[in-house]
Amino acid sequence: MRTNLFKISILLVLLAACSKSENKSDSSILIDDDLEGPISRPSSGYGADGSYKVAEIDFLNPEYAGTNVTIFYPQGITSARPTIFYSHPYGGEDKEYNRGLFEFIAKKGYVVVFVPYRTIDVSIDHRYLTLWNGFMKAVADYPNIIDTLKVGFIGHSFGGGATIDLSYRAFIEKGWGQDGRFLFTMAPWYSYPWGSSLTTAEQLQNFPSNTKMISQVYDEDTVNDHRMAIDIFRHINIATSEKDYIYIKSSTITGYKYVTDHVLPNSRSAYDALDYYGVYRLLDALIDYSFNGSAAGKKVALGNGSTEQITMPGYNGQLMAPLEVTDNPSPKYSQDKYKYPCNSSNNPRIDYCQ
């Protein structure tokens, strides 16, 4: 877990704020000090917080007793807004685990639906079912908030693998996303074909032509083999101009380490510039491109290695490592590095490991 090195005392926070304010030439400008580390959130453009206040609606989870589905949305909206459906990782069933991400989306004027599923003592199929039925109930019960003409699916770890089947079913069977669709997967686990008579291979070959995609992996992840992400990225029927594989490496700036382990992004163990610049900024741009056709958004989200896409911020002359972007990814480490290797018998796509 990433540790908080900059909130030991109020005095240290104040000193950090002063030192940040004194450096006017850096690529990051001090906004506030709630982020860990020396680099603040973006002050403008993609990745900067939006102007909306965030409202929440909770309702009983139809498949997981004792838990709630949560809809985060821009307070005061008078019509339905484009919506993102989020599938969490193992153990991430508390919405506080990634509140930063959910509130970032809502502040930008969009809706996000969070559905907790049981991690243990339940089948993979039931986890998929829980996510699906939670999404369906949110859409059915809140049509004044959720617009299914512009839709994105985000998933991390188990949720990243599940996102393929769930999004395919929503796009093809339900017709969601006719005016804009995207996928954003982070350190994905194995992908299973739950909600369709098709295999995952067949699903991958039949994604709608207007689907955009970012697939992210993290250098210090020792949980999920990057080959799972590479497999899906290579085989999904999305044009190379409309998808990017993004590899994020760690950096140490003035003694603070920005860690790229499996839990990135995560609002609980660390909330820092990697969340904003490595994840939120790209997501923000992908949303703008997918839903609004923004050329500027494409250059940041799907820039194929453009300066606007890969450049990361710095502090006191030290820059974070740039993002690595490719359309032809290959693994950097052997499978024995990972708790869940691609060649495991539990992976239904074991034949696609390379």
Tab-separated table of C-alpha atoms in Angstrom:
chain	number	residue	atom	x	y	z
A	1	MET	CA	0.000	0.000	0.000
A	2	ARG	CA	1.106	3.537	-0.682
A	3	THR	CA	1.706	5.513	2.500
A	4	ASN	CA	0.985	9.134	3.389
A	5	LEU	CA	4.321	10.889	3.734
A	6	PHE	CA	2.974	14.419	3.650
A	7	LYS	CA	0.243	14.494	6.305
A	8	ILE	CA	2.186	13.684	9.449
A	9	SER	CA	1.141	16.980	10.976
A	10	ILE	CA	-0.630	20.191	10.135
A	11	LEU	CA	2.753	21.916	10.196
A	12	LEU	CA	4.140	19.668	7.464
A	13	VAL	CA	1.083	20.262	5.315
A	14	LEU	CA	1.461	23.998	5.665
A	15	LEU	CA	5.158	23.825	4.857
A	16	ALA	CA	4.447	21.725	1.764
A	17	ALA	CA	1.845	24.246	0.644
A	18	CYS	CA	4.326	27.090	0.993
A	19	SER	CA	7.042	25.279	-0.918
A	20	LYS	CA	4.640	24.392	-3.723
A	21	SER	CA	3.422	27.954	-4.006
A	22	GLU	CA	6.938	29.295	-4.351
A	23	ASN	CA	7.683	27.282	-7.496
A	24	LYS	CA	5.824	29.006	-10.318
A	25	SER	CA	7.619	27.343	-13.233
A	26	ASP	CA	6.465	23.775	-12.647
A	27	SER	CA	3.867	22.073	-14.802
A	28	SER	CA	1.578	21.647	-11.779
A	29	ILE	CA	0.015	24.575	-9.933
A	30	LEU	CA	-1.058	24.394	-6.315
A	31	ILE	CA	-4.820	24.080	-5.944
A	32	ASP	CA	-5.014	22.535	-2.473
A	33	ASP	CA	-3.101	20.060	-0.372
A	34	ASP	CA	-5.473	17.129	-0.023
A	35	LEU	CA	-3.409	15.062	-2.499
A	36	GLU	CA	-0.463	13.133	-1.134
A	37	GLY	CA	2.951	14.000	-2.497
A	38	PRO	CA	4.349	17.266	-3.824
A	39	ILE	CA	2.313	17.522	-7.044
A	40	SER	CA	-1.192	18.990	-6.985
A	41	ARG	CA	-4.128	18.201	-9.244
A	42	PRO	CA	-4.411	19.927	-12.636
A	43	SER	CA	-5.720	23.480	-12.430
A	44	SER	CA	-7.344	23.454	-15.883
A	45	GLY	CA	-8.001	21.289	-18.897
A	46	TYR	CA	-8.444	17.542	-18.841
A	47	GLY	CA	-8.029	16.138	-15.350
A	48	ALA	CA	-9.074	19.349	-13.610
A	49	ASP	CA	-12.079	19.045	-11.335
A	50	GLY	CA	-15.403	20.093	-12.814
A	51	SER	CA	-17.734	22.743	-11.435
A	52	TYR	CA	-20.670	20.569	-10.370
A	53	LYS	CA	-21.406	19.574	-6.815
A	54	VAL	CA	-21.929	15.844	-6.335
A	55	ALA	CA	-25.177	14.210	-5.286
A	56	GLU	CA	-25.775	10.547	-4.484
A	57	ILE	CA	-28.698	8.146	-4.626
A	58	ASP	CA	-28.557	4.793	-2.835
A	59	PHE	CA	-30.963	1.910	-3.380
A	60	LEU	CA	-30.988	-1.698	-2.235
A	61	ASN	CA	-28.744	-3.990	-4.236
A	62	PRO	CA	-31.058	-6.564	-5.884
A	63	GLU	CA	-28.424	-9.336	-5.739
A	64	TYR	CA	-26.365	-8.595	-2.619
A	65	ALA	CA	-28.412	-8.257	0.564
A	66	GLY	CA	-27.321	-5.608	2.995
A	67	THR	CA	-25.578	-3.439	0.409
A	68	ASN	CA	-26.633	-0.512	-1.759
A	69	VAL	CA	-26.108	0.443	-5.352
A	70	THR	CA	-24.985	4.075	-5.565
A	71	ILE	CA	-25.565	6.570	-8.347
A	72	PHE	CA	-23.226	9.575	-8.278
A	73	TYR	CA	-24.534	12.465	-10.361
A	74	PRO	CA	-24.193	16.242	-10.837
A	75	GLN	CA	-26.360	18.032	-8.325
A	76	GLY	CA	-29.142	20.123	-9.829
A	77	ILE	CA	-29.333	18.502	-13.279
A	78	THR	CA	-32.705	18.745	-14.988
A	79	SER	CA	-32.222	16.072	-17.647
A	80	ALA	CA	-30.525	12.703	-18.011
A	81	ARG	CA	-26.757	12.735	-18.504
A	82	PRO	CA	-24.270	10.385	-20.188
A	83	THR	CA	-23.464	7.567	-17.797
A	84	ILE	CA	-20.495	5.433	-16.826
A	85	PHE	CA	-20.980	1.969	-15.314
A	86	TYR	CA	-18.182	0.966	-12.943
A	87	SER	CA	-17.159	-2.604	-12.041
A	88	HIS	CA	-14.956	-2.741	-8.962
A	89	PRO	CA	-12.030	-5.073	-8.100
A	90	TYR	CA	-12.068	-7.913	-5.575
A	91	GLY	CA	-12.597	-6.425	-2.149
A	92	GLY	CA	-13.568	-3.031	-3.535
A	93	GLU	CA	-17.238	-3.237	-2.604
A	94	ASP	CA	-17.113	-0.130	-0.393
A	95	LYS	CA	-17.741	2.960	-2.531
A	96	GLU	CA	-15.188	4.850	-0.431
A	97	TYR	CA	-12.458	2.713	-2.028
A	98	ASN	CA	-12.678	4.822	-5.186
A	99	ARG	CA	-14.794	7.790	-4.205
A	100	GLY	CA	-12.267	10.139	-5.771
A	101	LEU	CA	-12.929	8.660	-9.209
A	102	PHE	CA	-16.701	8.669	-8.825
A	103	GLU	CA	-16.828	12.262	-7.623
A	104	PHE	CA	-14.448	13.363	-10.364
A	105	ILE	CA	-16.842	11.979	-12.998
A	106	ALA	CA	-19.898	13.598	-11.410
A	107	LYS	CA	-18.162	16.963	-10.997
A	108	LYS	CA	-17.571	16.910	-14.751
A	109	GLY	CA	-21.292	16.657	-15.421
A	110	TYR	CA	-21.681	12.902	-15.911
A	111	VAL	CA	-23.289	10.058	-13.994
A	112	VAL	CA	-21.555	6.980	-12.589
A	113	VAL	CA	-23.222	3.818	-11.277
A	114	PHE	CA	-21.421	1.767	-8.623
A	115	VAL	CA	-22.605	-1.766	-7.826
A	116	PRO	CA	-20.959	-3.795	-5.026
A	117	TYR	CA	-20.725	-7.562	-5.503
A	118	ARG	CA	-19.762	-10.231	-3.003
A	119	THR	CA	-16.086	-11.161	-3.281
A	120	ILE	CA	-16.054	-14.510	-1.465
A	121	ASP	CA	-18.417	-17.485	-1.160
A	122	VAL	CA	-20.049	-16.776	-4.494
A	123	SER	CA	-19.481	-17.837	-8.095
A	124	ILE	CA	-17.968	-15.745	-10.854
A	125	ASP	CA	-21.304	-15.930	-12.653
A	126	HIS	CA	-23.074	-14.468	-9.650
A	127	ARG	CA	-20.624	-11.569	-9.468
A	128	TYR	CA	-21.370	-10.769	-13.104
A	129	LEU	CA	-25.090	-11.143	-12.423
A	130	THR	CA	-24.873	-8.785	-9.446
A	131	LEU	CA	-23.166	-6.111	-11.513
A	132	TRP	CA	-25.570	-6.534	-14.410
A	133	ASN	CA	-28.783	-6.469	-12.370
A	134	GLY	CA	-27.561	-3.472	-10.396
A	135	PHE	CA	-26.874	-1.591	-13.617
A	136	MET	CA	-30.253	-2.612	-15.032
A	137	LYS	CA	-32.172	-1.459	-11.970
A	138	ALA	CA	-30.395	1.893	-11.943
A	139	VAL	CA	-31.315	2.469	-15.591
A	140	ALA	CA	-34.927	1.324	-15.117
A	141	ASP	CA	-35.581	3.340	-11.961
A	142	TYR	CA	-33.752	6.604	-12.776
A	143	PRO	CA	-34.380	7.518	-16.424
A	144	ASN	CA	-34.382	11.204	-15.454
A	145	ILE	CA	-30.711	10.876	-14.443
A	146	ILE	CA	-29.246	8.139	-16.656
A	147	ASP	CA	-28.891	8.611	-20.416
A	148	THR	CA	-28.089	5.308	-22.140
A	149	LEU	CA	-27.427	6.884	-25.550
A	150	LYS	CA	-23.921	7.828	-24.378
A	151	VAL	CA	-22.372	5.146	-22.195
A	152	GLY	CA	-18.990	4.119	-20.859
A	153	PHE	CA	-17.868	1.030	-18.950
A	154	ILE	CA	-14.961	1.219	-16.512
A	155	GLY	CA	-13.533	-1.803	-14.731
A	156	HIS	CA	-10.601	-2.573	-12.468
A	157	SER	CA	-9.057	-6.035	-11.896
A	158	PHE	CA	-11.966	-8.517	-11.691
A	159	GLY	CA	-14.171	-5.673	-12.856
A	160	GLY	CA	-11.827	-4.993	-15.770
A	161	GLY	CA	-12.263	-8.546	-17.016
A	162	ALA	CA	-16.011	-8.430	-16.410
A	163	THR	CA	-16.333	-5.166	-18.329
A	164	ILE	CA	-15.873	-6.959	-21.675
A	165	ASP	CA	-18.919	-9.197	-21.308
A	166	LEU	CA	-21.076	-6.621	-19.537
A	167	SER	CA	-20.382	-3.840	-22.032
A	168	TYR	CA	-20.898	-6.154	-25.004
A	169	ARG	CA	-24.266	-7.206	-23.658
A	170	ALA	CA	-25.266	-3.596	-22.977
A	171	PHE	CA	-24.100	-2.340	-26.371
A	172	ILE	CA	-25.460	-5.188	-28.497
A	173	GLU	CA	-28.456	-6.565	-26.611
A	174	LYS	CA	-29.667	-3.327	-25.040
A	175	GLY	CA	-28.500	-0.897	-27.716
A	176	TRP	CA	-26.821	1.407	-25.231
A	177	GLY	CA	-24.271	3.888	-26.478
A	178	GLN	CA	-25.708	4.619	-29.902
A	179	ASP	CA	-24.373	8.177	-29.659
A	180	GLY	CA	-21.096	7.287	-27.924
A	181	ARG	CA	-19.417	4.250	-26.320
A	182	PHE	CA	-16.136	3.567	-24.564
A	183	LEU	CA	-14.267	1.015	-22.454
A	184	PHE	CA	-11.647	1.890	-19.828
A	185	THR	CA	-10.010	-1.161	-18.259
A	186	MET	CA	-7.391	-1.102	-15.514
A	187	ALA	CA	-5.153	-4.079	-14.638
A	188	PRO	CA	-7.838	-6.549	-15.785
A	189	TRP	CA	-8.280	-10.086	-14.462
A	190	TYR	CA	-9.598	-12.986	-16.544
A	191	SER	CA	-12.559	-12.317	-18.864
A	192	TYR	CA	-15.484	-14.746	-18.822
A	193	PRO	CA	-18.437	-14.982	-21.243
A	194	TRP	CA	-21.357	-14.791	-18.833
A	195	GLY	CA	-24.199	-12.830	-20.375
A	196	SER	CA	-24.096	-14.078	-23.953
A	197	SER	CA	-24.372	-17.273	-25.962
A	198	LEU	CA	-21.164	-16.180	-27.691
A	199	THR	CA	-17.647	-16.951	-26.542
A	200	THR	CA	-15.462	-14.060	-25.432
A	201	ALA	CA	-13.578	-14.426	-28.727
A	202	GLU	CA	-16.827	-13.963	-30.641
A	203	GLN	CA	-17.821	-11.007	-28.493
A	204	LEU	CA	-14.478	-9.319	-29.101
A	205	GLN	CA	-14.976	-9.553	-32.843
A	206	ASN	CA	-18.411	-7.942	-32.714
A	207	PHE	CA	-18.039	-4.744	-30.712
A	208	PRO	CA	-19.843	-1.776	-32.306
A	209	SER	CA	-17.732	0.353	-34.605
A	210	ASN	CA	-18.133	3.518	-32.509
A	211	THR	CA	-16.503	1.959	-29.411
A	212	LYS	CA	-13.354	3.640	-28.056
A	213	MET	CA	-10.948	2.021	-25.597
A	214	ILE	CA	-8.142	2.651	-23.154
A	215	SER	CA	-6.438	-0.332	-21.528
A	216	GLN	CA	-4.125	0.495	-18.624
A	217	VAL	CA	-1.568	-1.615	-16.772
A	218	TYR	CA	0.770	-0.676	-13.937
A	219	ASP	CA	4.462	-1.505	-13.749
A	220	GLU	CA	4.580	-2.622	-10.105
A	221	ASP	CA	1.427	-4.725	-10.267
A	222	THR	CA	2.200	-8.251	-9.060
A	223	VAL	CA	-1.402	-9.449	-8.997
A	224	ASN	CA	-2.700	-9.620	-12.571
A	225	ASP	CA	-0.487	-10.653	-15.445
A	226	HIS	CA	-0.389	-7.913	-18.084
A	227	ARG	CA	-0.953	-10.595	-20.722
A	228	MET	CA	-4.674	-10.549	-19.881
A	229	ALA	CA	-4.891	-6.889	-20.834
A	230	ILE	CA	-2.716	-7.459	-23.897
A	231	ASP	CA	-4.897	-10.360	-25.062
A	232	ILE	CA	-8.104	-8.335	-24.934
A	233	PHE	CA	-6.477	-5.271	-26.472
A	234	ARG	CA	-5.081	-7.249	-29.397
A	235	HIS	CA	-8.248	-9.167	-30.174
A	236	ILE	CA	-11.029	-6.648	-29.624
A	237	ASN	CA	-12.483	-5.378	-32.880
A	238	ILE	CA	-11.680	-1.707	-32.338
A	239	ALA	CA	-9.543	0.180	-34.846
A	240	THR	CA	-6.034	1.023	-33.632
A	241	SER	CA	-6.850	4.711	-34.079
A	242	GLU	CA	-9.647	4.306	-31.517
A	243	LYS	CA	-7.780	2.412	-28.785
A	244	ASP	CA	-4.522	2.755	-26.839
A	245	TYR	CA	-2.650	0.468	-24.454
A	246	ILE	CA	-1.104	2.580	-21.695
A	247	TYR	CA	1.709	1.451	-19.411
A	248	ILE	CA	2.278	3.541	-16.279
A	249	LYS	CA	5.585	3.526	-14.401
A	250	SER	CA	6.415	4.719	-10.914
A	251	SER	CA	8.320	7.902	-10.101
A	252	THR	CA	9.980	9.362	-7.017
A	253	ILE	CA	9.700	13.142	-6.661
A	254	THR	CA	11.429	14.912	-3.759
A	255	GLY	CA	11.383	11.702	-1.743
A	256	TYR	CA	7.746	10.789	-2.371
A	257	LYS	CA	7.172	7.660	-4.441
A	258	TYR	CA	4.248	7.596	-6.853
A	259	VAL	CA	3.567	3.872	-6.813
A	260	THR	CA	2.090	1.963	-9.748
A	261	ASP	CA	0.893	-1.133	-7.932
A	262	HIS	CA	-2.315	-3.079	-8.441
A	263	VAL	CA	-4.571	-0.749	-6.437
A	264	LEU	CA	-4.048	2.328	-8.637
A	265	PRO	CA	-6.317	4.325	-8.678
A	266	ASN	CA	-7.469	4.259	-5.084
A	267	SER	CA	-8.779	7.034	-2.861
A	268	ARG	CA	-8.011	5.254	0.438
A	269	SER	CA	-4.395	4.057	0.603
A	270	ALA	CA	-3.052	6.973	-1.427
A	271	TYR	CA	-4.668	9.771	-3.373
A	272	ASP	CA	-2.104	11.590	-5.435
A	273	ALA	CA	-1.073	12.961	-8.816
A	274	LEU	CA	-1.017	9.497	-10.388
A	275	ASP	CA	-4.762	9.264	-9.861
A	276	TYR	CA	-5.326	12.622	-11.524
A	277	TYR	CA	-2.737	12.670	-14.295
A	278	GLY	CA	-2.453	8.951	-15.023
A	279	VAL	CA	-6.140	8.025	-14.796
A	280	TYR	CA	-8.618	10.888	-14.396
A	281	ARG	CA	-7.017	13.087	-17.067
A	282	LEU	CA	-7.126	10.348	-19.707
A	283	LEU	CA	-10.629	9.310	-18.719
A	284	ASP	CA	-11.818	12.905	-18.885
A	285	ALA	CA	-10.432	13.242	-22.405
A	286	LEU	CA	-11.832	9.860	-23.491
A	287	ILE	CA	-15.286	10.874	-22.299
A	288	ASP	CA	-15.074	14.149	-24.216
A	289	TYR	CA	-13.961	12.406	-27.390
A	290	SER	CA	-16.425	9.506	-27.124
A	291	PHE	CA	-19.470	11.581	-26.228
A	292	ASN	CA	-18.717	14.928	-27.882
A	293	GLY	CA	-16.376	14.084	-30.743
A	294	SER	CA	-13.664	16.376	-29.358
A	295	ALA	CA	-10.425	16.361	-31.391
A	296	ALA	CA	-8.556	17.746	-28.381
A	297	GLY	CA	-9.944	14.902	-26.283
A	298	LYS	CA	-8.715	12.324	-28.759
A	299	LYS	CA	-5.198	13.799	-28.747
A	300	VAL	CA	-4.983	13.335	-24.972
A	301	ALA	CA	-6.888	10.052	-24.562
A	302	LEU	CA	-5.984	8.243	-27.780
A	303	GLY	CA	-3.015	10.257	-28.981
A	304	ASN	CA	-0.936	7.230	-29.966
A	305	GLY	CA	1.956	8.607	-27.915
A	306	SER	CA	1.352	12.313	-28.519
A	307	THR	CA	3.096	14.816	-26.265
A	308	GLU	CA	-0.298	15.841	-24.876
A	309	GLN	CA	-1.010	12.236	-23.931
A	310	ILE	CA	2.238	10.974	-22.413
A	311	THR	CA	3.618	14.053	-20.620
A	312	MET	CA	3.324	13.874	-16.853
A	313	PRO	CA	3.778	16.732	-14.358
A	314	GLY	CA	6.777	17.608	-12.246
A	315	TYR	CA	7.946	19.503	-9.199
A	316	ASN	CA	11.188	21.341	-8.456
A	317	GLY	CA	12.635	20.301	-11.793
A	318	GLN	CA	11.812	16.608	-11.332
A	319	LEU	CA	9.333	15.124	-13.805
A	320	MET	CA	7.240	12.027	-13.335
A	321	ALA	CA	7.974	9.220	-15.810
A	322	PRO	CA	6.051	9.723	-19.061
A	323	LEU	CA	3.325	7.289	-19.999
A	324	GLU	CA	4.216	4.515	-22.409
A	325	VAL	CA	1.637	4.149	-25.173
A	326	THR	CA	1.449	1.560	-27.919
A	327	ASP	CA	-0.916	-0.232	-30.300
A	328	ASN	CA	1.285	-3.327	-30.270
A	329	PRO	CA	1.860	-4.207	-26.596
A	330	SER	CA	4.096	-6.979	-25.348
A	331	PRO	CA	4.709	-8.159	-21.767
A	332	LYS	CA	7.749	-6.858	-19.893
A	333	TYR	CA	7.897	-9.557	-17.207
A	334	SER	CA	7.576	-13.331	-16.982
A	335	GLN	CA	4.299	-14.834	-15.818
A	336	ASP	CA	5.759	-16.066	-12.544
A	337	LYS	CA	5.835	-12.460	-11.305
A	338	TYR	CA	2.043	-12.473	-10.931
A	339	LYS	CA	-0.404	-14.029	-8.500
A	340	TYR	CA	-2.778	-14.603	-11.424
A	341	PRO	CA	-0.738	-15.555	-14.497
A	342	CYS	CA	-2.315	-15.648	-17.918
A	343	ASN	CA	-1.494	-19.354	-18.356
A	344	SER	CA	-3.549	-20.384	-15.313
A	345	SER	CA	-6.143	-23.095	-15.883
A	346	ASN	CA	-8.649	-20.629	-14.403
A	347	ASN	CA	-8.254	-18.377	-17.431
A	348	PRO	CA	-10.822	-19.300	-20.101
A	349	ARG	CA	-8.588	-17.532	-22.631
A	350	ILE	CA	-5.422	-19.426	-21.770
A	351	ASP	CA	-4.882	-20.216	-25.475
A	352	TYR	CA	-4.374	-16.514	-26.150
A	353	CYS	CA	-1.468	-15.992	-23.734
A	354	GLN	CA	1.704	-14.873	-25.501
